[in-house]
Every structure is written in C-alpha cells, then in structure tokens.
CSV table of C-alpha atoms and ligand atoms in Angstrom, one decimal:
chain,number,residue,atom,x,y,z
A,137,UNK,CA,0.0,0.0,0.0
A,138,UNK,CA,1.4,3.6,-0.5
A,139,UNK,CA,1.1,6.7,1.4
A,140,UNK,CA,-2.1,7.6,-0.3
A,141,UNK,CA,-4.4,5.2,-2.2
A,142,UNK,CA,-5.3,7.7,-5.0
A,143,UNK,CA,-8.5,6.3,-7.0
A,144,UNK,CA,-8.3,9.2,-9.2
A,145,UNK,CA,-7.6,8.3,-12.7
A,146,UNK,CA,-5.3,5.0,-13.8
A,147,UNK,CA,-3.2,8.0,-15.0
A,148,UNK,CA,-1.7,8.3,-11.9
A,149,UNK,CA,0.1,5.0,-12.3
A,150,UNK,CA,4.0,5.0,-12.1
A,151,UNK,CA,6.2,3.1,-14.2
A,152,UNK,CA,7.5,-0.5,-13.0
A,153,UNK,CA,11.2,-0.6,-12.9
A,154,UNK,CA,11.3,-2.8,-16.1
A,155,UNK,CA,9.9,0.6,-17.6
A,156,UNK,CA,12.3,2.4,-16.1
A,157,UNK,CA,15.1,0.4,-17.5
A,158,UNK,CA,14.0,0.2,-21.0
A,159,UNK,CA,13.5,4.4,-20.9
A,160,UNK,CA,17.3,4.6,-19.9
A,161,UNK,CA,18.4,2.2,-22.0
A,162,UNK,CA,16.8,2.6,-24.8
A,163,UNK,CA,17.8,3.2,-28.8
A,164,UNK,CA,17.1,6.7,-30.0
A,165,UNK,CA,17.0,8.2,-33.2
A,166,UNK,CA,14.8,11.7,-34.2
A,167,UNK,CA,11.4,10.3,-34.7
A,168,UNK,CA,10.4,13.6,-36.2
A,169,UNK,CA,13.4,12.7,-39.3
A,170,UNK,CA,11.7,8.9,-39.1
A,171,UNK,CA,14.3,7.1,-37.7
A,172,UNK,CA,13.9,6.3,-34.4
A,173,UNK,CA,14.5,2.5,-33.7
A,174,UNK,CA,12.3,2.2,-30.7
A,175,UNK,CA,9.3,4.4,-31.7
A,176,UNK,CA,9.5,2.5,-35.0
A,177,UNK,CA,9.0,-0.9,-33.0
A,178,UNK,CA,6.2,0.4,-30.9
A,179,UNK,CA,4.3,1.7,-34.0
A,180,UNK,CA,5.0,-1.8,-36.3
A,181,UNK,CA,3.7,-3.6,-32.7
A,182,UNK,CA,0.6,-1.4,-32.1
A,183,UNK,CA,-0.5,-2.1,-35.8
A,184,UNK,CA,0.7,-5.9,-35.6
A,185,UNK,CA,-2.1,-6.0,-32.5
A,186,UNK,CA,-4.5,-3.7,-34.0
A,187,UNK,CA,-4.4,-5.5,-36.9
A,188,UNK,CA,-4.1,-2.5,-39.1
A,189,UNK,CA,-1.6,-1.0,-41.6
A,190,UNK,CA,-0.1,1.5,-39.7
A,191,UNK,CA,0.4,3.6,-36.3
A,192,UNK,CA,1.4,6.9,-35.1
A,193,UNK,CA,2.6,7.2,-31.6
A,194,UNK,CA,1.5,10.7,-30.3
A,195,UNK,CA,1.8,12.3,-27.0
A,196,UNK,CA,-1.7,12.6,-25.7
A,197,UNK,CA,-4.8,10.6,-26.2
A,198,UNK,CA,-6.4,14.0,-27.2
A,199,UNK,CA,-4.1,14.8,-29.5
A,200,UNK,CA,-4.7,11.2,-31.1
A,201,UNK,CA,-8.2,12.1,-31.2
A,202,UNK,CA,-7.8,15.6,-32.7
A,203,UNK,CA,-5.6,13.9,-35.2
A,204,UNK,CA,-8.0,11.0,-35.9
A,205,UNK,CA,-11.1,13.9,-36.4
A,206,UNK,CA,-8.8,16.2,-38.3
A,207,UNK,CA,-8.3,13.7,-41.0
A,208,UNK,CA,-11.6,12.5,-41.6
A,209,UNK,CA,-13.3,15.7,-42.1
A,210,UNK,CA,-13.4,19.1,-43.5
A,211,UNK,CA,-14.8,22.3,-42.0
A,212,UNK,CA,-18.2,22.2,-42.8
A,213,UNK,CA,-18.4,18.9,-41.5
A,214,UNK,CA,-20.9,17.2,-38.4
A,215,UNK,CA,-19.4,14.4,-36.4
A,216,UNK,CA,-22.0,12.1,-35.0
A,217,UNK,CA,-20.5,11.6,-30.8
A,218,UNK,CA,-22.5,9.9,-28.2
A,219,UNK,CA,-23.3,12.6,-25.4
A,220,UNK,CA,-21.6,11.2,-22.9
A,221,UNK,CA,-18.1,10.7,-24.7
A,222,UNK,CA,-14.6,12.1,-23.5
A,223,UNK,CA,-14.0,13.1,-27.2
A,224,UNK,CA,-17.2,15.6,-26.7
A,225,UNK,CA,-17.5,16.8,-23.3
A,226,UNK,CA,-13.6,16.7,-22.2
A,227,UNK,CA,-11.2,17.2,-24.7
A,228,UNK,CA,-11.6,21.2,-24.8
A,229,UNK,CA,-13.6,21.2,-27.8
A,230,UNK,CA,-11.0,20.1,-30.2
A,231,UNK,CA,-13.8,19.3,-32.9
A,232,UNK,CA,-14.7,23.1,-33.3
A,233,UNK,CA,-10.7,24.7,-32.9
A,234,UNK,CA,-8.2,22.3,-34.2
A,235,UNK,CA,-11.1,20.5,-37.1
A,236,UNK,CA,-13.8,23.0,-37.1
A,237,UNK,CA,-16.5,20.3,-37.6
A,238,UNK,CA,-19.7,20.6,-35.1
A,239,UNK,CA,-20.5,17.4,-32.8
A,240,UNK,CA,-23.7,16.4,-32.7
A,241,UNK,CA,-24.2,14.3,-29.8
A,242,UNK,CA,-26.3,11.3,-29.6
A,243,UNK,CA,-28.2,10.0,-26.2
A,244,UNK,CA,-26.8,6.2,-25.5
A,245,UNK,CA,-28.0,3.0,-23.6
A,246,UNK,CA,-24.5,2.8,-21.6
A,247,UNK,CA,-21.9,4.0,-24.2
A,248,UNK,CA,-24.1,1.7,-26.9
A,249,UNK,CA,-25.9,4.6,-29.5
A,250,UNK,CA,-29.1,3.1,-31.1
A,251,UNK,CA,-28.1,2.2,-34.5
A,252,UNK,CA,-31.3,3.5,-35.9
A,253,UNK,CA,-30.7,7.0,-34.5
A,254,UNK,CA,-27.2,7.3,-35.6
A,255,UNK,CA,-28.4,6.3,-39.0
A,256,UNK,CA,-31.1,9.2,-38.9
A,257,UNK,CA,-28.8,11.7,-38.1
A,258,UNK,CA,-26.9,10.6,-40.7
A,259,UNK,CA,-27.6,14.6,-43.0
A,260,UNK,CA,-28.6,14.4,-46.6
A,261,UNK,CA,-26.9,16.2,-48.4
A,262,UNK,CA,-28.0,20.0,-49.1
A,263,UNK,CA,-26.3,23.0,-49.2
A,264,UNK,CA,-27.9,24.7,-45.8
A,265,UNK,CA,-26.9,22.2,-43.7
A,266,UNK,CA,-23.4,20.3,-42.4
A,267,UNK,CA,-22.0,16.8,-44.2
A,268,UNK,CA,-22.1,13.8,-41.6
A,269,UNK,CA,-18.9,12.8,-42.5
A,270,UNK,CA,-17.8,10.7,-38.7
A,271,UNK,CA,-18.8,8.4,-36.3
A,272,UNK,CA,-17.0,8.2,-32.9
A,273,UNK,CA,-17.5,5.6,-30.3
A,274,UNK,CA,-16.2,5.1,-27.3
A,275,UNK,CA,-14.9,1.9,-25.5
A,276,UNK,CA,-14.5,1.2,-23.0
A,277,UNK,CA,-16.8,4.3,-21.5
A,278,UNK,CA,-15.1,6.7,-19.0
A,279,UNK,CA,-18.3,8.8,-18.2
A,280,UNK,CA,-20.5,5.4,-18.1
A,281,UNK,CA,-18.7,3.8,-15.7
A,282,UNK,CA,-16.1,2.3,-17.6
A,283,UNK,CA,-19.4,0.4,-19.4
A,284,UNK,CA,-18.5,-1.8,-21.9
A,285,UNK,CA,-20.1,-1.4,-25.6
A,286,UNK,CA,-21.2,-4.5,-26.6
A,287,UNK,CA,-19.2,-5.8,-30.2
A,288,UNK,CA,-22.9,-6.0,-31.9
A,289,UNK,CA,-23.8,-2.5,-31.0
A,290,UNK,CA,-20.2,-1.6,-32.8
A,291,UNK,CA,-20.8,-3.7,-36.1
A,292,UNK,CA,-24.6,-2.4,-36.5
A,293,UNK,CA,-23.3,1.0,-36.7
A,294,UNK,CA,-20.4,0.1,-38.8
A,295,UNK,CA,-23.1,-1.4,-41.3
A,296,UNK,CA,-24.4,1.8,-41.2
A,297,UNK,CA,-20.9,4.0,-41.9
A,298,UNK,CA,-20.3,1.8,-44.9
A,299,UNK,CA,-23.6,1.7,-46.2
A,300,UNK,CA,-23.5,5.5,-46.0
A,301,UNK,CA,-19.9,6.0,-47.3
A,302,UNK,CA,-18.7,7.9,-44.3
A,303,UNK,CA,-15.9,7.3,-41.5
A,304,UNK,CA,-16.2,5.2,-38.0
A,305,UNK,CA,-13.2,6.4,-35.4
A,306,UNK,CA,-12.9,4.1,-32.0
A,307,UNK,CA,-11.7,6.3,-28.8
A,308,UNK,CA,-10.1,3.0,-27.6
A,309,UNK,CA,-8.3,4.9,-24.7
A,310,UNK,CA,-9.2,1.6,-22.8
A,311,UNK,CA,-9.6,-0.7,-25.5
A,312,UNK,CA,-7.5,-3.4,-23.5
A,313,UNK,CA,-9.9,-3.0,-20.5
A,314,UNK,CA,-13.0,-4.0,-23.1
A,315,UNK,CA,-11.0,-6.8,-24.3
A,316,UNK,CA,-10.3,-7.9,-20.9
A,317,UNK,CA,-14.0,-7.6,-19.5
A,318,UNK,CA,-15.8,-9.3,-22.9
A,319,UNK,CA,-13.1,-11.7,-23.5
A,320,UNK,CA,-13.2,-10.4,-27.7
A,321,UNK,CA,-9.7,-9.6,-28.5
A,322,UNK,CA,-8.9,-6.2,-29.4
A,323,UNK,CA,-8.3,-6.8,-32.8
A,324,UNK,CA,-11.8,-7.7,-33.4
A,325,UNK,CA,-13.0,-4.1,-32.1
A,326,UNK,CA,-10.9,-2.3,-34.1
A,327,UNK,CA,-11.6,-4.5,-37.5
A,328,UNK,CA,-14.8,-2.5,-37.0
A,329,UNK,CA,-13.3,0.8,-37.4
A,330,UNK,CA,-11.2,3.0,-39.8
A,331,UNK,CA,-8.8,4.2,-37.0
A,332,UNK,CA,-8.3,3.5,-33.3
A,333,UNK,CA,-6.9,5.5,-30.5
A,334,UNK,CA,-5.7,4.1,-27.8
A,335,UNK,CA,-3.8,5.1,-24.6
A,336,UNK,CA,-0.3,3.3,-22.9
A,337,UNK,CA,-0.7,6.0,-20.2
A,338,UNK,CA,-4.1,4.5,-18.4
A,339,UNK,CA,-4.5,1.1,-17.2
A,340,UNK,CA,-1.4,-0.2,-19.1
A,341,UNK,CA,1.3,2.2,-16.5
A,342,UNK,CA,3.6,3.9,-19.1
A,343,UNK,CA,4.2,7.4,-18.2
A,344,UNK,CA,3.0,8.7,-21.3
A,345,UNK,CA,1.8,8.3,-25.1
A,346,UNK,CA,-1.1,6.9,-27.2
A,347,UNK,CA,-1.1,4.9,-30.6
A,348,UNK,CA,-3.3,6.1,-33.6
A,349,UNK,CA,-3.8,3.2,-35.6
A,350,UNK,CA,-5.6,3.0,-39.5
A,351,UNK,CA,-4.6,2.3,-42.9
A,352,UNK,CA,-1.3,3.7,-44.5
A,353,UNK,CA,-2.7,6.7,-45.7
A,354,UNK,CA,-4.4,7.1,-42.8
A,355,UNK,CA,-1.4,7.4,-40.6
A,356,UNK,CA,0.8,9.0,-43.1
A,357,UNK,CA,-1.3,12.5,-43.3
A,358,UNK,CA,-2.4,11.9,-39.8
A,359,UNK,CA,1.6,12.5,-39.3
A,360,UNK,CA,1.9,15.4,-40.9
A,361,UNK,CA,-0.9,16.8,-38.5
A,362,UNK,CA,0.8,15.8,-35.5
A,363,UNK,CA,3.9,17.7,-36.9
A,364,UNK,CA,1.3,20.6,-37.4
A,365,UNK,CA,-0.2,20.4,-33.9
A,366,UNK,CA,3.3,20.3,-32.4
A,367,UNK,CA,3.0,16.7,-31.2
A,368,UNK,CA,6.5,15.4,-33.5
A,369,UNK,CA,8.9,14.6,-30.6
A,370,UNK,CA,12.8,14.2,-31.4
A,371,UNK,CA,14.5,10.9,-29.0
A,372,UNK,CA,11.3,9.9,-28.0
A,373,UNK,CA,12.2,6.3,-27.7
A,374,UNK,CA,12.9,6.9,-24.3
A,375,UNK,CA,8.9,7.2,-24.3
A,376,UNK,CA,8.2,4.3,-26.9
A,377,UNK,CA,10.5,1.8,-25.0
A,378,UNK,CA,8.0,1.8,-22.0
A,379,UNK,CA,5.0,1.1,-24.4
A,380,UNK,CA,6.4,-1.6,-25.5
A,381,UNK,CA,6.6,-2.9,-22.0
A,382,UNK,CA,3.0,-1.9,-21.4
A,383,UNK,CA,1.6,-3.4,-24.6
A,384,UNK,CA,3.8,-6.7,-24.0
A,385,UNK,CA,3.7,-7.2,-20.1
A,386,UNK,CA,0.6,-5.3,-18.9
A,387,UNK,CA,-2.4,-6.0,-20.6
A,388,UNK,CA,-2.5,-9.6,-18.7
A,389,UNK,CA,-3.0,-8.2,-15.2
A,390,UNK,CA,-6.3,-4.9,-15.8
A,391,UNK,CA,-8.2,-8.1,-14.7
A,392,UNK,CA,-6.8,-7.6,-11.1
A,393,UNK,CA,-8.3,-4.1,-11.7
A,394,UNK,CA,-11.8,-5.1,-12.7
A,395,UNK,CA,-12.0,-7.5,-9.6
A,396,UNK,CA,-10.7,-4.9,-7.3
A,397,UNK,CA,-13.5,-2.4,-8.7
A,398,UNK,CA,-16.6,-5.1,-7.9
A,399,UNK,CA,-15.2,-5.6,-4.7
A,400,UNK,CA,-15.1,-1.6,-4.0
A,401,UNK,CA,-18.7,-1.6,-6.1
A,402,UNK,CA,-20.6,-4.4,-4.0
A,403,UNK,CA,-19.1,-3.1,-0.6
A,404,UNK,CA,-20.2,0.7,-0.9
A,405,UNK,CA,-23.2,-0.2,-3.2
A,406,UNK,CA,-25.8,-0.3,0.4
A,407,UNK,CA,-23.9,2.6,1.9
A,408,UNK,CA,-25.8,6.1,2.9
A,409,UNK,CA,-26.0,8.7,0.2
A,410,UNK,CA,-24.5,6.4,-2.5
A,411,UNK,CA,-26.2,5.5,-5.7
A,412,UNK,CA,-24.6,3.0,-7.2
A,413,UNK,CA,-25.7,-0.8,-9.1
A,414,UNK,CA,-22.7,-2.9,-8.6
A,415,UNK,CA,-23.9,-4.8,-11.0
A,416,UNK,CA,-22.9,-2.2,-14.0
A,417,UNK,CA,-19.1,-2.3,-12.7
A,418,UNK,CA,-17.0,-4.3,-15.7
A,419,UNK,CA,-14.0,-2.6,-15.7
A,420,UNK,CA,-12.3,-0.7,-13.5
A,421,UNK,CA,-14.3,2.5,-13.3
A,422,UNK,CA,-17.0,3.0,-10.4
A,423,UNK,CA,-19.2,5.9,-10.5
A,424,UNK,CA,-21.6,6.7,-8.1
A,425,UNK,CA,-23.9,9.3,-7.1
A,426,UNK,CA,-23.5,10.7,-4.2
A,427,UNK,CA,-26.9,12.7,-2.4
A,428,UNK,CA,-26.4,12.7,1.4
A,429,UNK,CA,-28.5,14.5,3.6
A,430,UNK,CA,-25.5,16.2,5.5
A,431,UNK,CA,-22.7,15.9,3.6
A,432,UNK,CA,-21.9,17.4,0.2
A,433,UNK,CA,-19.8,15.9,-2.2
A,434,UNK,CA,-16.6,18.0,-2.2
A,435,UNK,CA,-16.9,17.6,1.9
A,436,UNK,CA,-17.0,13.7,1.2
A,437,UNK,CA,-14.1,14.2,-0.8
A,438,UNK,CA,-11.7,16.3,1.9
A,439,UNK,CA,-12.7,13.8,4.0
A,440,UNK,CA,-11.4,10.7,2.4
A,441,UNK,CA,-8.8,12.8,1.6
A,442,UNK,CA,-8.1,13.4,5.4
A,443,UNK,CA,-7.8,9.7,5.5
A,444,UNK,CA,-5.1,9.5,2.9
A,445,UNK,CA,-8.0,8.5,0.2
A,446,UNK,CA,-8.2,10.4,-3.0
A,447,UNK,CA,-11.1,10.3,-5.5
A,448,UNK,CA,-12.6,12.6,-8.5
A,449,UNK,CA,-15.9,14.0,-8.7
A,450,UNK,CA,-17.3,14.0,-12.1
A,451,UNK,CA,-21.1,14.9,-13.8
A,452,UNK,CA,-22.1,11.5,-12.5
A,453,UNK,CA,-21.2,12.1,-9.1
A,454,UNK,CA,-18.0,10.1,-7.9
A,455,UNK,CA,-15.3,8.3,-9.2
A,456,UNK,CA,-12.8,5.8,-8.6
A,457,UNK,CA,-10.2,4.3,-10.5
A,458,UNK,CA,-8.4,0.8,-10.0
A,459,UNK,CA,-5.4,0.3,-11.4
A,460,UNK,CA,-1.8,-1.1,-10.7
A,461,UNK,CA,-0.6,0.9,-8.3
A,462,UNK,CA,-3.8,0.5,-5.8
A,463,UNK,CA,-3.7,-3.2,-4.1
A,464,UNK,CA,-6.2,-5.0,-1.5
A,465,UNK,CA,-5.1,-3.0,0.9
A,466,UNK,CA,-5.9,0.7,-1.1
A,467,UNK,CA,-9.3,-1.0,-0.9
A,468,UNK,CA,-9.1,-1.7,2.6
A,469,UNK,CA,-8.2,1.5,3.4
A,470,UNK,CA,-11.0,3.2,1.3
A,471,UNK,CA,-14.0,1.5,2.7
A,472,UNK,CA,-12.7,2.1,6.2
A,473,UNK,CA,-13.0,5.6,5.4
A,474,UNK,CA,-16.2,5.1,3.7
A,475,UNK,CA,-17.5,3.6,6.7
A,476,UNK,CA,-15.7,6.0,8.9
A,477,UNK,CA,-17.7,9.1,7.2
A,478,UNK,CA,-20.6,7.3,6.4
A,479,UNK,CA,-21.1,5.3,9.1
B,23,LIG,N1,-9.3,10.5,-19.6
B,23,LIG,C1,-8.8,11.1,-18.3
B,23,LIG,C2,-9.3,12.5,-18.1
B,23,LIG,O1,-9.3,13.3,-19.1
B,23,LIG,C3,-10.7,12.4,-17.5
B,23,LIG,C4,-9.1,10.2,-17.2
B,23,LIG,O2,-8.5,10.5,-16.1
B,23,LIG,O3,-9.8,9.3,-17.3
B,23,LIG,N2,-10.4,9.2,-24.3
B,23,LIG,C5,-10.9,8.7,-23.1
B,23,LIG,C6,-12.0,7.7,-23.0
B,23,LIG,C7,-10.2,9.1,-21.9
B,23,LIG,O4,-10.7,8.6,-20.7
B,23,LIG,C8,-9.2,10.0,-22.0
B,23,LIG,C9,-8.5,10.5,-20.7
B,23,LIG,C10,-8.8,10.5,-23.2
B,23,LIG,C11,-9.4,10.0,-24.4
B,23,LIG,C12,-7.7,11.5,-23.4
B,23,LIG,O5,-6.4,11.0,-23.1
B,23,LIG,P1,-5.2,12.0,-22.6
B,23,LIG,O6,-5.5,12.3,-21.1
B,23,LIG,O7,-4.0,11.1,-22.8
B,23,LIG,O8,-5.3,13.2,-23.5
C-alpha cells in the first residue's frame, strides 16, 4: 500500500522498474526525421495487435483524437458523438478549434448509440446544412462507468458507416480494458473501425503516449498533423520503450483491476447517500452518485482525503479508479474511510 491510495484516474500510475530500465536504456534516433529505432518498433507492434496498416505514436490521447477527427473531415463537417463521450465533453472542444467540424451528440443505452438513431442523423446532403462525414464511439466508457459497448452494438453502426460512405473512429483509450472484460480480442474491435486511438498512459502504466492506428494513408497524413499540432517529438524512444513494455507485459493483469472495482462496487453499493448498481461495474471504473443528507460531495471528498484516500468528482457524481498501483489494501483503506464518514 502507498502513502495515499489515490483512485483518481489510472493515469496516476508509475512506471515498473522494467519501464524504467528500457526508458534509460533505450535506442534513440529523431522520430520527427523517421528514424527512431524504438518508436518504429512500438508503431510496427501497435499495428501488428490492431491488426491495421499502420500507427502513429503521439503524445496525448487528445491529440490522437484531434488527429483521428482532423483527418476525416473538413470544415463544414458534423461528427455524430455519443453525449456522454470524452471526445465531446472533455477534450476542450478540439472538434470546433483544431477541425472546425460541429458534434452532434447522440443519447446512448450505456456507451451503446441506437443504430437506428445514428443512422437518422446521418444529413442528406444540401447546401444549408453540415455533411455527416464521422462516427466516434467510445470503448471502454469513462463517463459510463467504464461500461463496456457490446461488439454487436459496434458492427450495426459500422453497417451503417459503410452503407453511407462515411468514417467510423474508436476512442479506444481503454480498448485493453474492453477486451479484458468481454473476452473479444482487441483486434476484433478495431476490425470494426477505420482508426483506433488508444492510450499506454491509463490502465497499461507507461508514463506517457497513445497509438493512432488506420490504414497507411491514414497514418501518413495523420503525421503530418501531428507535426502541425506540435505533437513530432525528437528521442522519443525513451517514451516508446515503455510502451512496448505496457503493450507486451501489462495487458495480462487490468483483470486484477476489474476485480478490485466489484469488490469496491458491492461493498459501498448499500452505503448512505450512494447510488450505485454494482452490477454495471466491468471494468475498473466506479461511478456513483453521491446525495447525502448532511454531507456534500466536495466535503466527502476532503474527507477521504483526510484519510489519505483520493477520489474525483465528475457529472455522474464520484469516481474511482483501479489500477496497478492501488492493491487490497488501497481497498481496505478506502471503505474504512467510507465507513468512517458514512457510518
Ligand atoms: N481521460 C482522463 C481524463 O481526461 C478524464 C481520465 O483520467 O480518465 N479518451 C478517453 C476515453 C479518456 O478517458 C481519456 C483520458 C482520453 C481520451 C484522453 O487521453 P489523454 O488524457 O491522454 O489526453
């Protein structure tokens, strides 16, 4: 256990020493010139597991989905999002200042968009009003409890792209955790769309970086935005070589995660003031409302804090986040506080 079990984000993770030995000893080139060694093995492996053409390692997993949104659309454009999404509601509105396209935002069943509805906001064509010209789903769903979207949901609306000739992007920031939770492999998502975006940086530990992944052509102008956004990094194999070890070594354990989160789930899920059905916990995400008759939710949160506990309130209420660096006993020391405050 650490000095403070902090359920904030799986962002907060810190790299294993195995990461920390491949950063300091690994090859370097200047990715921006193409010829870093280490960032070229970390893009040929993230498009060997995607199984797509091509990948671009980029900083953030905004700027992979800024990237992803910028390629597939002109200004002018409407991207169907579902309401709820990170790409919509918490990426500082990257549609409208880096793409200037306009989301239009779709109600879900938990992260799943009815087929049916995307298909009629799909715009005919006509000069007074936008071109659909993208489709973004997310999976696994921050905002929703780290819900996973069911693969049928995924390929009904990817009937419906095709059928209307226009593009389907997959914020896969926690594709792994999906993959983990359904048992599908990750390749079978991301068959379903043109590009992928997915983060190193969450439940997978590395201290930085996402992978854009898509055809060729894809990647190769998505590149030459991310030299435009100022996302091209020189020696950044120091950053690649712990993706590697995230993509190779840490995919295996998020089910630790996803066990820990039930546990949390179930164990808080009959406490005062929480709103919460343990049963809608796959991954490691828990969300819960919090409506207490004396306690308000930023004085819930100094005082888990108090008790060395650190959680995030978001639109759904609360949230905590399993992930590598909390262990049985982060969990432990969480729902003594609960019970402490609670009683
Ligand atoms: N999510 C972060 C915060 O922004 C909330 C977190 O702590 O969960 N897509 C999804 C689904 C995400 O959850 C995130 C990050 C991103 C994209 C953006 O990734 P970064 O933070 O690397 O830009």
């Amino acid at each position: 256990m650490s000095e403070v079990s902090d359920f904030r984000s799986d962002t907060v993770t810190k790299p294993t020493e195995k990461m920390r030995r491949a950063m300091a000893e690994a090859v370097v080139g200047d990715d921006v010139l193409g010829d870093d060694p280490t960032v070229q093995e970390l893009e040929r492996l993230a498009a060997a597991l995607m199984g797509k053409e091509a990948a671009l390692f980029v900083p953030s997993g905004t700027m992979g989905n800024s990237i992803a949104v910028k390629v597939w659309t002109r200004e002018l454009d409407e991207v169907i999002v579902e309401a709820r999404s990170h790409i919509y509601n918490m990426e500082s509105t990257h549609m409208t200042f880096i793409s200037r396209v306009s989301p239009r935002p779709l109600s879900s069943h938990r992260g799943a968009m009815d087929p049916g509805e995307v298909e009629r906001n799909i715009r005919k064509p006509s000069v007074h009003i936008p071109r659909t010209s993208l489709v973004c789903v997310e999976n696994t769903h921050n905002n929703l409890s780290g819900a996973v979207v069911p693969i049928e949901n995924i390929k009904a609306i990817r009937e419906i792209t095709l059928r209307h000739g226009i593009k389907l992007h997959l914020d896969g920031a926690r594709i792994f955790n999906a993959s983990t939770a359904s048992g599908i492999p990750v390749k079978e998502y991301a068959a379903l769309a043109d590009s992928v975006m997915f983060c190193l940086s969450k439940g997978l530990s590395a201290p930085a970086g996402s992978l854009l992944v898509g055809s060729r052509e894809f990647i190769d102008y998505g590149r030459r935005v991310r030299k435009a956004l100022g996302g091209g990094l020189r020696q950044v194999g120091v950053l690649a070589a712990p993706g590697i070890v995230a993509l190779t070594e840490m995919t295996g354990r998020l089910k630790e995660d996803h066990i820990r989160a039930k546990n949390l789930a179930l164990s808080i899920a009959g406490l005062p003031g929480i709103r919460l059905n343990p049963e809608e916990i796959e991954t490691n995400i828990v969300i819960f409302g919090f409506a207490h008759p004396k306690i308000t939710i930023p004085e819930f949160l100094s005082r888990l804090k108090e008790r060395r506990v650190l959680a995030l309130a978001t639109t759904g209420g609360i949230r905590f986040v399993t992930h590598k660096d909390i262990d049985d006993e982060d969990i432990d020391r969480a729902l003594a506080a609960f019970s402490e405050i609670l009683g």
